[in-house]
CSV table of C-alpha atoms in Angstrom, one decimal:
chain,number,residue,atom,x,y,z
L,791,MET,CA,0.7,-7.8,34.6
L,792,ALA,CA,2.2,-8.7,31.2
L,793,THR,CA,2.7,-6.0,28.6
L,794,GLN,CA,0.3,-6.3,25.7
L,795,GLY,CA,1.4,-5.8,22.1
L,796,PRO,CA,-0.5,-3.8,19.5
L,797,LYS,CA,-4.1,-4.8,19.0
L,798,PRO,CA,-4.8,-7.1,16.0
L,799,TYR,CA,-6.6,-4.4,14.0
L,800,VAL,CA,-3.6,-2.0,14.4
L,801,LYS,CA,-1.4,-4.8,13.2
L,802,LEU,CA,-3.5,-5.4,10.2
L,803,ALA,CA,-3.9,-1.7,9.4
L,804,SER,CA,-0.2,-1.0,9.7
L,805,THR,CA,0.6,-4.0,7.5
L,806,LEU,CA,-1.8,-2.9,4.8
L,807,VAL,CA,-0.4,0.6,4.8
L,808,LEU,CA,3.1,-0.5,4.7
L,809,LEU,CA,2.5,-2.9,1.8
L,810,GLY,CA,0.8,0.0,-0.1
L,811,MET,CA,3.7,2.3,0.5
L,812,GLY,CA,6.1,-0.3,-0.4
L,813,LEU,CA,4.2,-1.0,-3.7
L,814,PHE,CA,4.2,2.7,-4.4
L,815,THR,CA,7.9,3.0,-3.9
L,816,LEU,CA,8.6,0.0,-6.2
L,817,GLU,CA,6.3,1.4,-8.8
L,818,GLN,CA,8.0,4.8,-8.8
L,819,TYR,CA,11.4,3.2,-9.0
L,820,GLY,CA,10.3,1.0,-11.9
L,821,LEU,CA,8.7,3.7,-13.8
L,822,SER,CA,11.7,6.0,-13.3
L,823,ARG,CA,14.0,3.3,-14.7
L,824,MET,CA,11.7,2.8,-17.6
L,825,GLU,CA,12.0,6.5,-18.6
L,826,GLU,CA,15.7,6.3,-19.0
L,827,PRO,CA,17.1,6.3,-22.6
L,828,GLY,CA,17.5,2.9,-24.1
L,829,HIS,CA,14.5,1.2,-22.3
L,830,PRO,CA,11.8,1.2,-25.0
L,831,LEU,CA,9.3,-0.7,-22.8
L,832,HIS,CA,5.6,-0.1,-23.2
L,833,LEU,CA,3.1,-1.2,-20.5
L,834,ASP,CA,-0.5,-1.9,-21.2
L,835,GLY,CA,-2.9,0.8,-19.9
L,836,ASN,CA,-4.7,-1.8,-17.7
L,837,LEU,CA,-1.4,-2.8,-16.0
L,838,LEU,CA,-0.5,0.9,-15.4
L,839,SER,CA,-4.0,1.5,-13.9
L,840,LEU,CA,-3.5,-1.5,-11.6
L,841,LEU,CA,0.0,-0.2,-10.6
L,842,VAL,CA,-1.6,3.1,-9.6
L,843,ILE,CA,-4.7,1.9,-8.0
L,844,ALA,CA,-3.3,-1.1,-6.0
L,845,PRO,CA,-1.1,0.9,-3.6
L,846,LEU,CA,-3.7,3.7,-3.0
L,847,LEU,CA,-6.3,1.0,-2.3
L,848,LEU,CA,-4.2,-0.8,0.3
L,849,VAL,CA,-3.5,2.4,2.1
L,850,ALA,CA,-7.2,3.4,2.0
L,851,VAL,CA,-8.2,-0.1,3.3
L,852,GLY,CA,-5.5,0.1,6.0
L,853,ALA,CA,-7.0,3.5,7.2
L,854,ILE,CA,-10.6,2.1,7.1
L,855,VAL,CA,-9.5,-1.0,9.1
L,856,PHE,CA,-7.9,1.2,11.7
L,857,VAL,CA,-10.9,3.7,12.0
L,858,VAL,CA,-13.5,0.7,12.1
L,859,GLY,CA,-11.4,-1.2,14.6
L,860,ARG,CA,-11.0,1.9,16.8
L,861,MET,CA,-14.7,2.6,16.7
L,862,ARG,CA,-15.6,-1.0,17.7
L,863,ARG,CA,-13.2,-0.8,20.7
L,864,LEU,CA,-14.8,2.3,22.2
């Protein structure tokens, strides 16, 4: 019998969570670089809101995909 890889919903959920965590890391790096002296850059409030909401939304959707996929497989 051949070994099976991860189920499709697990792949999708892990991809979404990893993308969200990666975006969060890039956001934190970028914002820390902007706070250094000599970088007078101002971001629009809408863009800042998007930078905060997008990673959290990706992680939340990944968790929902995993839970719903797990429930459908039972």
